C-alpha atoms as one frame of an Amber mdcrd trajectory, in Angstrom:
protein
  77.493 203.069 211.781  75.966 200.455 213.666  76.485 201.864 217.575  76.546
 199.939 220.396  76.145 202.322 223.768  72.442 201.143 225.163  72.446 204.535
 227.353  72.452 206.700 224.604  70.163 204.521 222.495  68.006 203.162 225.428
  67.887 206.859 226.197  66.752 207.631 221.878  64.685 204.977 221.407  62.614
 205.891 224.483  62.253 209.312 223.919  60.292 207.884 220.027  58.630 205.775
 221.352  57.726 207.104 224.767  58.814 204.471 226.829  60.480 204.651 230.114
  65.163 203.588 229.327  65.893 201.266 232.456  69.457 201.400 233.157  70.757
 197.562 233.988  67.963 195.863 233.127  67.620 197.000 229.430  70.132 196.853
 226.490  70.317 198.476 222.709  72.887 198.840 219.168  71.742 201.838 217.328
  72.051 203.543 213.719  74.298 206.983 213.258  74.530 208.124 210.027  76.824
 211.298 209.323  77.081 211.342 213.408  73.093 211.207 214.607  71.618 208.555
 215.904  69.241 207.245 213.124  67.432 204.008 214.102  67.791 202.597 217.226
  66.649 199.272 218.568  66.266 198.525 222.558  65.787 195.376 224.097  64.286
 195.140 228.357  61.834 192.160 229.979  65.031 189.077 229.062  62.772 186.820
 230.690  65.800 183.719 229.350  62.838 182.502 226.487  62.365 185.578 225.381
  62.414 189.376 225.580  60.403 192.666 224.377  61.571 195.086 221.309  61.392
 198.539 221.062  62.488 200.208 217.463  63.023 203.573 216.467  63.313 204.408
 213.153  63.861 208.028 211.108  66.128 207.114 208.174  66.080 203.803 206.130
  69.208 201.331 207.737  71.112 198.575 206.591  70.344 195.545 206.169  73.066
 194.308 208.197  72.198 197.014 210.993  68.878 195.116 210.924  70.577 191.514
 210.764  72.798 192.379 213.400  69.454 193.373 216.015  67.608 190.425 215.325
  71.155 188.105 215.456  71.536 189.736 219.006  67.832 188.226 219.838  67.806
 184.792 218.777  71.949 184.215 218.729  73.675 186.271 221.587  70.970 186.210
 224.389  69.696 182.702 222.562  65.642 184.005 223.051  62.621 181.859 221.689
  60.374 184.707 221.117  61.101 188.378 220.342  58.438 190.651 221.655  57.120
 193.096 220.016  53.677 195.938 221.906  52.148 198.337 219.385  48.557 200.410
 219.834  46.760 199.726 217.623  46.095 202.887 216.577  49.827 203.232 215.571
  49.617 201.936 211.627  52.744 202.794 211.022  54.452 200.240 213.572  51.921
 197.889 213.038  53.176 197.609 208.829  56.983 198.482 209.397  57.228 195.106
 212.304  55.517 193.030 210.099  57.420 193.669 207.020  59.949 192.818 209.612
  58.298 189.276 210.308  56.500 189.793 213.093  52.625 188.115 213.149  50.275
 189.265 215.499  49.891 186.528 218.649  47.480 188.524 220.890  45.402 191.325
 221.293  44.671 193.123 224.616  41.450 194.996 223.769  41.552 199.660 225.628
  45.726 198.234 227.287  47.596 200.856 224.204  47.625 204.244 225.365  45.344
 205.994 222.897  44.100 201.880 220.794  44.285 198.144 221.775  47.161 196.714
 222.656  48.766 194.362 219.684  51.446 191.307 220.862  53.518 191.308 218.005
  56.084 187.837 217.675  58.996 186.209 216.211  60.637 183.236 216.067  64.152
 182.303 215.120  62.392 179.833 212.870  59.874 182.810 211.186  63.012 185.090
 211.245  64.756 185.150 208.260  67.362 188.038 208.870  69.241 184.999 210.493
  69.378 182.546 208.547
């Protein structure tokens, strides 16, 4: 089941990504299995042209959920780019984000929590989830 409760999902995602949830400046979409959140996407730092996307997943999700998670920034917000920030030591997250279709656009040496900060991006044209 898809959940549109920004406070609940945003806090859940931040607990898993070690981020900070800021009510009123973020939005989020979650996925429930048997009444418990098992995945969530948090969007923040929207500036009109781009938005940051933070993902936490504990169990597999549906293609429909993934489609909705990309429909929101590109079709609802109308952004040109979705941005993901991942520590270079988090190889599982890097592999997952690249599987989704993100590409590495930049790297900030020693900018991550324990490694480099990898800046991943995706444009509407690169997004296979909304075509």
